[in-house]
Amino acid sequence: MRPEVVAAMMPVFTEHFGNASSIHWFGQHAKSLIDDARQHVAKLINAEAGEIVFLSGGTEADNLAIRGIAESQKSKGRHIISSQIEHHAVLHTCKDLEKQGFEITWLPVSRDGLVNPENVRGAIRKDTILISIMHANNEIGTIQPIAEIGRIAAEADIYFHSDGVQSTGKIPVNVKDLGIDLYSMSAHKIHGPKGVGALFVKKATTLKPIMTGGGHERNRRSGTENVAGIVGFGEAARLARLELMQEMLRVRELRDRLEAGLKSQIEFIHVNGENAPRLPNTSNIMVDYAEGEGLVISLDLKGVAVSTGSACSSGSLEPSHVLTAIGKTPDEAHGSLRFSLSTMTASEDIDFVVEVLPGIVARLRELSPYYKGNSGSDH
Ligand SMILES: *Cc1c(COP(=O)(O)O)cnc(C)c1O
């Protein structure tokens, strides 16, 4: 977390401990802190404060958006349009709805990781109730043509949800211009605390709550508010908005320098999604003839934390569904590394990675039975 975020949260644990639903001063003060945070989060995406629902994070935001619309609209239809590269919070939620009798169209993406808006238009049916396409992808950073999809959704009068967890605070977002009805956000992706997020719900959207109880958050999400978390989210959102333009340029330059530096020193690597519009802070690099896990562990020993294109589930290495969807083989997915930069990344951090990674790759390739046989061929 950013130190400013921690500083904003501390007094909530010690002095301003009221329950925002209480009438007494302590409660009303907590409520005013939540109101301020709601303004900051709303401003970051050009929404009204009354359109922001605080909840436990991006996962819950995706669940509330998708299940909330599915439940409220199921008398009109049971068809949902989504994509093959969604975050698991959307993917598994839609898969669960499939089991309950909803039908999902899973749109493919191009080799650069982009959904074609014309495919969205083509998938619309009379019984389509929701389109859920993420704004920016969490693995490769590609930015989807959300404005066009929003226009198509509006023309067809279908609700449009976008998972904005990666894009919020990283690129300018204007939910009004983008034609979005529901937008998911999470504090910990912008140096806020974990376990708190928000869902933008456009005015007059009918949404069935998934959490029932005391009717908090204007009946959209029951449960005593996580005041400290919300205040931290508000401060992170305020800072992200203040610094957005300048940080976007600074971080993009660092990212580009990282990619150029690695390309100039390591053969047989390439950047996934390179030709698509991308977030400034994400770089997904495919390293041929090297094992992702080995790269991650070697970099970790140097103090560099990255992730790879596979998730270890039940002991077997599952290639990432995102890299698979852009046409990578399981081997290629296993050899992909994701670097995430942020406002806390410094120029020296980039220099360090460019200095140590070539040696690590060379060492791992020495162990690869394919490398020597294939080096020199056009792979
Ligand atoms: C991190 C992330 C989520 C989940 O958010 P949590 O706050 O961790 O639950 C959802 N979608 C995307 C695109 C993400 O990157």
GROMACS .gro file of C-alpha atoms and ligand atoms in nm:
model
  394
    1MET     CA    1   0.000   0.000   0.000
    2ARG     CA    2   0.108   0.355  -0.055
    3PRO     CA    3   0.219   0.522   0.270
    4GLU     CA    4  -0.049   0.791   0.216
    5VAL     CA    5  -0.312   0.517   0.206
    6VAL     CA    6  -0.189   0.364   0.531
    7ALA     CA    7  -0.187   0.710   0.690
    8ALA     CA    8  -0.545   0.772   0.583
    9MET     CA    9  -0.658   0.437   0.723
   10MET     CA   10  -0.488   0.445   1.063
   11PRO     CA   11  -0.723   0.690   1.239
   12VAL     CA   12  -1.020   0.479   1.130
   13PHE     CA   13  -0.891   0.189   1.340
   14THR     CA   14  -0.817   0.406   1.642
   15GLU     CA   15  -1.029   0.723   1.659
   16HIS     CA   16  -1.303   0.697   1.397
   17PHE     CA   17  -1.423   0.350   1.482
   18GLY     CA   18  -1.796   0.419   1.448
   19ASN     CA   19  -2.039   0.201   1.259
   20ALA     CA   20  -2.160   0.409   0.965
   21SER     CA   21  -2.518   0.296   1.027
   22SER     CA   22  -2.526   0.440   1.381
   23ILE     CA   23  -2.699   0.769   1.451
   24HIS     CA   24  -2.448   0.894   1.708
   25TRP     CA   25  -2.152   1.114   1.624
   26PHE     CA   26  -1.908   0.824   1.587
   27GLY     CA   27  -2.137   0.659   1.336
   28GLN     CA   28  -2.207   0.975   1.142
   29HIS     CA   29  -1.838   1.058   1.124
   30ALA     CA   30  -1.767   0.713   0.979
   31LYS     CA   31  -2.046   0.772   0.730
   32SER     CA   32  -1.893   1.101   0.618
   33LEU     CA   33  -1.557   0.928   0.565
   34ILE     CA   34  -1.730   0.673   0.342
   35ASP     CA   35  -1.905   0.953   0.153
   36ASP     CA   36  -1.571   1.122   0.083
   37ALA     CA   37  -1.419   0.796  -0.041
   38ARG     CA   38  -1.722   0.738  -0.262
   39GLN     CA   39  -1.662   1.076  -0.426
   40HIS     CA   40  -1.297   0.994  -0.495
   41VAL     CA   41  -1.375   0.655  -0.649
   42ALA     CA   42  -1.662   0.800  -0.854
   43LYS     CA   43  -1.443   1.082  -0.987
   44LEU     CA   44  -1.177   0.839  -1.102
   45ILE     CA   45  -1.421   0.691  -1.358
   46ASN     CA   46  -1.648   0.993  -1.408
   47ALA     CA   47  -1.944   0.839  -1.227
   48GLU     CA   48  -2.186   0.991  -0.974
   49ALA     CA   49  -2.111   0.908  -0.611
   50GLY     CA   50  -2.453   0.744  -0.583
   51GLU     CA   51  -2.354   0.497  -0.854
   52ILE     CA   52  -2.067   0.347  -0.651
   53VAL     CA   53  -2.131   0.036  -0.440
   54PHE     CA   54  -1.854  -0.065  -0.201
   55LEU     CA   55  -1.794  -0.436  -0.150
   56SER     CA   56  -1.516  -0.684  -0.076
   57GLY     CA   57  -1.315  -0.659  -0.399
   58GLY     CA   58  -1.303  -0.720  -0.771
   59THR     CA   59  -1.425  -1.076  -0.740
   60GLU     CA   60  -1.740  -0.973  -0.555
   61ALA     CA   61  -1.795  -0.684  -0.796
   62ASP     CA   62  -1.789  -0.926  -1.091
   63ASN     CA   63  -2.020  -1.165  -0.907
   64LEU     CA   64  -2.268  -0.893  -0.814
   65ALA     CA   65  -2.274  -0.750  -1.166
   66ILE     CA   66  -2.321  -1.080  -1.346
   67ARG     CA   67  -2.540  -1.268  -1.098
   68GLY     CA   68  -2.732  -0.952  -1.013
   69ILE     CA   69  -2.827  -0.889  -1.377
   70ALA     CA   70  -2.885  -1.259  -1.452
   71GLU     CA   71  -3.126  -1.289  -1.161
   72SER     CA   72  -3.309  -0.966  -1.233
   73GLN     CA   73  -3.341  -1.028  -1.608
   74LYS     CA   74  -3.393  -1.401  -1.632
   75SER     CA   75  -3.761  -1.364  -1.715
   76LYS     CA   76  -3.649  -1.175  -2.030
   77GLY     CA   77  -3.381  -1.418  -2.136
   78ARG     CA   78  -3.093  -1.636  -2.027
   79HIS     CA   79  -2.820  -1.557  -2.277
   80ILE     CA   80  -2.495  -1.384  -2.183
   81ILE     CA   81  -2.205  -1.280  -2.408
   82SER     CA   82  -1.853  -1.286  -2.265
   83SER     CA   83  -1.499  -1.355  -2.387
   84GLN     CA   84  -1.243  -1.633  -2.355
   85ILE     CA   85  -0.989  -1.411  -2.179
   86GLU     CA   86  -1.193  -1.290  -1.881
   87HIS     CA   87  -1.056  -1.305  -1.528
   88HIS     CA   88  -1.160  -1.617  -1.335
   89ALA     CA   89  -1.403  -1.405  -1.133
   90VAL     CA   90  -1.606  -1.356  -1.452
   91LEU     CA   91  -1.522  -1.688  -1.617
   92HIS     CA   92  -1.619  -1.908  -1.324
   93THR     CA   93  -1.924  -1.699  -1.241
   94CYS     CA   94  -2.056  -1.739  -1.595
   95LYS     CA   95  -1.970  -2.111  -1.590
   96ASP     CA   96  -2.173  -2.143  -1.271
   97LEU     CA   97  -2.466  -1.969  -1.440
   98GLU     CA   98  -2.430  -2.215  -1.731
   99LYS     CA   99  -2.500  -2.493  -1.484
  100GLN     CA  100  -2.813  -2.304  -1.375
  101GLY     CA  101  -2.954  -2.297  -1.727
  102PHE     CA  102  -2.803  -1.976  -1.865
  103GLU     CA  103  -2.630  -1.990  -2.203
  104ILE     CA  104  -2.296  -1.817  -2.250
  105THR     CA  105  -2.135  -1.723  -2.581
  106TRP     CA  106  -1.759  -1.720  -2.526
  107LEU     CA  107  -1.613  -1.485  -2.785
  108PRO     CA  108  -1.264  -1.564  -2.914
  109VAL     CA  109  -0.988  -1.303  -2.935
  110SER     CA  110  -0.732  -1.219  -3.203
  111ARG     CA  111  -0.370  -1.330  -3.173
  112ASP     CA  112  -0.308  -0.992  -3.013
  113GLY     CA  113  -0.572  -1.057  -2.750
  114LEU     CA  114  -0.854  -0.837  -2.876
  115VAL     CA  115  -1.227  -0.903  -2.896
  116ASN     CA  116  -1.378  -0.797  -3.230
  117PRO     CA  117  -1.684  -0.574  -3.164
  118GLU     CA  118  -1.849  -0.715  -3.478
  119ASN     CA  119  -1.838  -1.058  -3.313
  120VAL     CA  120  -2.023  -0.908  -3.017
  121ARG     CA  121  -2.288  -0.770  -3.253
  122GLY     CA  122  -2.313  -1.105  -3.428
  123ALA     CA  123  -2.362  -1.294  -3.103
  124ILE     CA  124  -2.659  -1.087  -2.986
  125ARG     CA  125  -2.989  -1.278  -2.972
  126LYS     CA  126  -3.342  -1.190  -2.870
  127ASP     CA  127  -3.279  -1.346  -2.528
  128THR     CA  128  -2.941  -1.179  -2.462
  129ILE     CA  129  -2.954  -1.002  -2.124
  130LEU     CA  130  -2.591  -0.915  -2.055
  131ILE     CA  131  -2.260  -0.849  -2.229
  132SER     CA  132  -1.956  -0.886  -2.002
  133ILE     CA  133  -1.624  -0.796  -2.162
  134MET     CA  134  -1.325  -0.686  -1.954
  135HIS     CA  135  -1.165  -0.347  -2.010
  136ALA     CA  136  -0.797  -0.445  -1.981
  137ASN     CA  137  -0.665  -0.797  -1.950
  138ASN     CA  138  -0.479  -0.886  -1.631
  139GLU     CA  139  -0.222  -1.114  -1.795
  140ILE     CA  140  -0.125  -0.940  -2.118
  141GLY     CA  141  -0.263  -0.590  -2.056
  142THR     CA  142  -0.453  -0.561  -2.384
  143ILE     CA  143  -0.723  -0.294  -2.381
  144GLN     CA  144  -1.051  -0.402  -2.539
  145PRO     CA  145  -1.254  -0.177  -2.773
  146ILE     CA  146  -1.497  -0.106  -2.492
  147ALA     CA  147  -1.651   0.211  -2.636
  148GLU     CA  148  -1.757   0.029  -2.953
  149ILE     CA  149  -1.893  -0.266  -2.757
  150GLY     CA  150  -2.078  -0.020  -2.531
  151ARG     CA  151  -2.240   0.141  -2.835
  152ILE     CA  152  -2.347  -0.198  -2.970
  153ALA     CA  153  -2.491  -0.294  -2.630
  154ALA     CA  154  -2.680   0.034  -2.601
  155GLU     CA  155  -2.827   0.004  -2.953
  156ALA     CA  156  -2.952  -0.343  -2.867
  157ASP     CA  157  -3.068  -0.228  -2.522
  158ILE     CA  158  -2.862  -0.491  -2.340
  159TYR     CA  159  -2.680  -0.437  -2.010
  160PHE     CA  160  -2.304  -0.400  -2.046
  161HIS     CA  161  -2.066  -0.501  -1.768
  162SER     CA  162  -1.692  -0.449  -1.790
  163ASP     CA  163  -1.432  -0.579  -1.546
  164GLY     CA  164  -1.227  -0.265  -1.497
  165VAL     CA  165  -1.004  -0.392  -1.217
  166GLN     CA  166  -0.685  -0.358  -1.425
  167SER     CA  167  -0.771  -0.038  -1.608
  168THR     CA  168  -0.898   0.169  -1.313
  169GLY     CA  169  -0.631   0.419  -1.216
  170LYS     CA  170  -0.399   0.305  -1.494
  171ILE     CA  171  -0.564   0.470  -1.795
  172PRO     CA  172  -0.834   0.739  -1.814
  173VAL     CA  173  -1.179   0.584  -1.769
  174ASN     CA  174  -1.508   0.759  -1.839
  175VAL     CA  175  -1.796   0.520  -1.785
  176LYS     CA  176  -2.039   0.767  -1.943
  177ASP     CA  177  -1.847   0.793  -2.272
  178LEU     CA  178  -1.783   0.421  -2.275
  179GLY     CA  179  -2.152   0.328  -2.250
  180ILE     CA  180  -2.095   0.107  -1.948
  181ASP     CA  181  -2.373   0.000  -1.707
  182LEU     CA  182  -2.160  -0.191  -1.458
  183TYR     CA  183  -1.786  -0.156  -1.391
  184SER     CA  184  -1.579  -0.361  -1.145
  185MET     CA  185  -1.291  -0.212  -0.945
  186SER     CA  186  -1.052  -0.329  -0.676
  187ALA     CA  187  -0.845  -0.124  -0.431
  188HIS     CA  188  -0.540  -0.347  -0.408
  189LYS     CA  189  -0.460  -0.310  -0.777
  190ILE     CA  190  -0.399   0.062  -0.724
  191HIS     CA  191  -0.192   0.044  -0.404
  192GLY     CA  192  -0.499   0.038  -0.179
  193PRO     CA  193  -0.582  -0.233   0.075
  194LYS     CA  194  -0.685  -0.588  -0.017
  195GLY     CA  195  -1.040  -0.701   0.046
  196VAL     CA  196  -1.219  -0.388  -0.070
  197GLY     CA  197  -1.352  -0.289  -0.409
  198ALA     CA  198  -1.644  -0.127  -0.579
  199LEU     CA  199  -1.899  -0.183  -0.848
  200PHE     CA  200  -2.020   0.110  -1.055
  201VAL     CA  201  -2.391   0.059  -1.115
  202LYS     CA  202  -2.541   0.309  -1.354
  203LYS     CA  203  -2.845   0.491  -1.220
  204ALA     CA  204  -3.175   0.304  -1.269
  205THR     CA  205  -3.009  -0.033  -1.329
  206THR     CA  206  -3.211  -0.316  -1.179
  207LEU     CA  207  -2.982  -0.552  -0.998
  208LYS     CA  208  -3.077  -0.831  -0.760
  209PRO     CA  209  -2.840  -0.820  -0.459
  210ILE     CA  210  -2.642  -1.138  -0.393
  211MET     CA  211  -2.593  -1.046  -0.026
  212THR     CA  212  -2.908  -1.007   0.178
  213GLY     CA  213  -2.922  -0.844   0.519
  214GLY     CA  214  -2.948  -0.494   0.659
  215GLY     CA  215  -2.979  -0.317   0.327
  216HIS     CA  216  -2.651  -0.127   0.330
  217GLU     CA  217  -2.520   0.052   0.021
  218ARG     CA  218  -2.871   0.152  -0.088
  219ASN     CA  219  -2.984  -0.208  -0.072
  220ARG     CA  220  -2.722  -0.317  -0.322
  221ARG     CA  221  -2.480  -0.479  -0.077
  222SER     CA  222  -2.574  -0.560   0.280
  223GLY     CA  223  -2.315  -0.584   0.556
  224THR     CA  224  -2.149  -0.333   0.789
  225GLU     CA  225  -1.910  -0.128   0.578
  226ASN     CA  226  -1.536  -0.190   0.593
  227VAL     CA  227  -1.477   0.176   0.678
  228ALA     CA  228  -1.096   0.160   0.699
  229GLY     CA  229  -1.074  -0.032   0.372
  230ILE     CA  230  -1.309   0.206   0.198
  231VAL     CA  231  -1.114   0.510   0.324
  232GLY     CA  232  -0.793   0.348   0.197
  233PHE     CA  233  -0.954   0.280  -0.140
  234GLY     CA  234  -1.072   0.643  -0.156
  235GLU     CA  235  -0.722   0.775  -0.088
  236ALA     CA  236  -0.567   0.537  -0.344
  237ALA     CA  237  -0.827   0.651  -0.600
  238ARG     CA  238  -0.765   1.019  -0.523
  239LEU     CA  239  -0.389   0.979  -0.571
  240ALA     CA  240  -0.430   0.767  -0.883
  241ARG     CA  241  -0.644   1.036  -1.044
  242LEU     CA  242  -0.408   1.318  -0.947
  243GLU     CA  243  -0.106   1.142  -1.093
  244LEU     CA  244  -0.269   0.948  -1.376
  245MET     CA  245  -0.146   1.138  -1.681
  246GLN     CA  246   0.208   1.182  -1.560
  247GLU     CA  247   0.242   0.826  -1.424
  248MET     CA  248   0.093   0.673  -1.737
  249LEU     CA  249   0.370   0.827  -1.946
  250ARG     CA  250   0.646   0.756  -1.696
  251VAL     CA  251   0.548   0.391  -1.646
  252ARG     CA  252   0.497   0.331  -2.019
  253GLU     CA  253   0.848   0.458  -2.085
  254LEU     CA  254   0.988   0.222  -1.821
  255ARG     CA  255   0.789  -0.067  -1.967
  256ASP     CA  256   0.913   0.009  -2.318
  257ARG     CA  257   1.270   0.030  -2.194
  258LEU     CA  258   1.231  -0.306  -2.020
  259GLU     CA  259   1.102  -0.469  -2.337
  260ALA     CA  260   1.361  -0.309  -2.565
  261GLY     CA  261   1.642  -0.393  -2.323
  262LEU     CA  262   1.545  -0.758  -2.295
  263LYS     CA  263   1.487  -0.795  -2.670
  264SER     CA  264   1.829  -0.655  -2.749
  265GLN     CA  265   2.003  -0.902  -2.519
  266ILE     CA  266   1.798  -1.222  -2.537
  267GLU     CA  267   1.724  -1.406  -2.860
  268PHE     CA  268   1.395  -1.588  -2.918
  269ILE     CA  269   1.172  -1.374  -2.699
  270HIS     CA  270   0.868  -1.174  -2.788
  271VAL     CA  271   0.605  -0.959  -2.623
  272ASN     CA  272   0.255  -1.104  -2.609
  273GLY     CA  273  -0.015  -0.864  -2.728
  274GLU     CA  274   0.253  -0.624  -2.851
  275ASN     CA  275   0.052  -0.490  -3.146
  276ALA     CA  276  -0.267  -0.419  -2.950
  277PRO     CA  277  -0.343  -0.116  -2.736
  278ARG     CA  278  -0.200  -0.213  -2.398
  279LEU     CA  279  -0.193  -0.090  -2.039
  280PRO     CA  280   0.123   0.110  -1.971
  281ASN     CA  281   0.224  -0.108  -1.677
  282THR     CA  282   0.194  -0.464  -1.803
  283SER     CA  283   0.444  -0.663  -2.003
  284ASN     CA  284   0.396  -1.027  -2.090
  285ILE     CA  285   0.713  -1.171  -2.238
  286MET     CA  286   0.743  -1.511  -2.397
  287VAL     CA  287   1.083  -1.673  -2.360
  288ASP     CA  288   1.133  -1.969  -2.591
  289TYR     CA  289   1.334  -2.269  -2.468
  290ALA     CA  290   1.307  -2.172  -2.102
  291GLU     CA  291   1.073  -2.289  -1.830
  292GLY     CA  292   0.855  -2.016  -1.677
  293GLU     CA  293   0.872  -2.169  -1.331
  294GLY     CA  294   1.250  -2.175  -1.348
  295LEU     CA  295   1.258  -1.811  -1.457
  296VAL     CA  296   1.021  -1.709  -1.176
  297ILE     CA  297   1.228  -1.889  -0.912
  298SER     CA  298   1.559  -1.755  -1.043
  299LEU     CA  299   1.424  -1.399  -1.054
  300ASP     CA  300   1.276  -1.443  -0.706
  301LEU     CA  301   1.623  -1.528  -0.574
  302LYS     CA  302   1.732  -1.188  -0.707
  303GLY     CA  303   1.439  -1.018  -0.535
  304VAL     CA  304   1.229  -0.972  -0.849
  305ALA     CA  305   0.868  -1.089  -0.822
  306VAL     CA  306   0.702  -1.188  -1.151
  307SER     CA  307   0.443  -1.444  -1.254
  308THR     CA  308   0.428  -1.699  -1.531
  309GLY     CA  309   0.171  -1.809  -1.786
  310SER     CA  310   0.057  -2.110  -1.599
  311ALA     CA  311  -0.117  -2.179  -1.275
  312CYS     CA  312  -0.025  -2.479  -1.069
  313SER     CA  313  -0.358  -2.644  -1.001
  314SER     CA  314  -0.377  -2.984  -0.836
  315GLY     CA  315  -0.010  -3.050  -0.904
  316SER     CA  316  -0.032  -3.021  -1.282
  317LEU     CA  317   0.072  -2.713  -1.474
  318GLU     CA  318  -0.231  -2.566  -1.648
  319PRO     CA  319  -0.140  -2.325  -1.924
  320SER     CA  320  -0.306  -1.985  -1.888
  321HIS     CA  321  -0.646  -1.966  -2.058
  322VAL     CA  322  -0.556  -1.617  -2.183
  323LEU     CA  323  -0.235  -1.726  -2.355
  324THR     CA  324  -0.414  -2.033  -2.492
  325ALA     CA  325  -0.687  -1.806  -2.632
  326ILE     CA  326  -0.432  -1.594  -2.820
  327GLY     CA  327  -0.301  -1.911  -2.983
  328LYS     CA  328  -0.003  -2.003  -2.768
  329THR     CA  329   0.085  -2.369  -2.721
  330PRO     CA  330   0.109  -2.500  -2.362
  331ASP     CA  331   0.491  -2.488  -2.390
  332GLU     CA  332   0.481  -2.127  -2.504
  333ALA     CA  333   0.242  -2.036  -2.223
  334HIS     CA  334   0.467  -2.203  -1.968
  335GLY     CA  335   0.758  -1.993  -2.092
  336SER     CA  336   0.577  -1.661  -2.056
  337LEU     CA  337   0.653  -1.408  -1.784
  338ARG     CA  338   0.434  -1.125  -1.668
  339PHE     CA  339   0.601  -0.811  -1.538
  340SER     CA  340   0.377  -0.562  -1.358
  341LEU     CA  341   0.504  -0.210  -1.311
  342SER     CA  342   0.344   0.062  -1.107
  343THR     CA  343   0.383   0.407  -0.967
  344MET     CA  344   0.628   0.248  -0.720
  345THR     CA  345   0.858   0.112  -0.994
  346ALA     CA  346   1.180   0.307  -1.036
  347SER     CA  347   1.416   0.335  -1.328
  348GLU     CA  348   1.682   0.133  -1.141
  349ASP     CA  349   1.437  -0.156  -1.107
  350ILE     CA  350   1.422  -0.180  -1.485
  351ASP     CA  351   1.801  -0.159  -1.517
  352PHE     CA  352   1.834  -0.441  -1.266
  353VAL     CA  353   1.599  -0.677  -1.450
  354VAL     CA  354   1.765  -0.603  -1.784
  355GLU     CA  355   2.097  -0.679  -1.618
  356VAL     CA  356   2.008  -1.009  -1.451
  357LEU     CA  357   1.751  -1.176  -1.677
  358PRO     CA  358   1.976  -1.248  -1.979
  359GLY     CA  359   2.210  -1.456  -1.761
  360ILE     CA  360   1.920  -1.642  -1.604
  361VAL     CA  361   1.771  -1.725  -1.943
  362ALA     CA  362   2.108  -1.841  -2.078
  363ARG     CA  363   2.156  -2.073  -1.781
  364LEU     CA  364   1.808  -2.224  -1.812
  365ARG     CA  365   1.845  -2.269  -2.187
  366GLU     CA  366   2.166  -2.464  -2.127
  367LEU     CA  367   1.938  -2.721  -1.965
  368SER     CA  368   1.689  -2.728  -2.250
  369PRO     CA  369   1.725  -3.022  -2.488
  370TYR     CA  370   1.553  -2.820  -2.761
  371TYR     CA  371   1.750  -2.498  -2.743
  372LYS     CA  372   2.077  -2.605  -2.903
  373GLY     CA  373   1.907  -2.804  -3.173
  374ASN     CA  374   1.681  -2.516  -3.257
  375SER     CA  375   1.893  -2.210  -3.203
  376GLY     CA  376   1.954  -2.047  -3.532
  377SER     CA  377   1.627  -2.168  -3.678
  378ASP     CA  378   1.350  -1.917  -3.720
  379HIS     CA  379   1.118  -2.001  -3.432
  380LIG     C1  380  -0.745  -0.888  -0.955
  380LIG     C2  381  -0.856  -0.897  -1.051
  380LIG     C3  382  -0.985  -0.934  -1.011
  380LIG     C4  383  -1.017  -0.977  -0.871
  380LIG     O1  384  -1.010  -0.872  -0.780
  380LIG     P1  385  -0.994  -0.905  -0.623
  380LIG     O2  386  -1.007  -0.773  -0.557
  380LIG     O3  387  -0.857  -0.964  -0.608
  380LIG     O4  388  -1.101  -1.000  -0.587
  380LIG     C5  389  -1.084  -0.935  -1.105
  380LIG     N1  390  -1.060  -0.901  -1.233
  380LIG     C6  391  -0.938  -0.864  -1.276
  380LIG     C7  392  -0.918  -0.825  -1.418
  380LIG     C8  393  -0.832  -0.861  -1.186
  380LIG     O5  394  -0.710  -0.827  -1.230
   0.00000   0.00000   0.00000
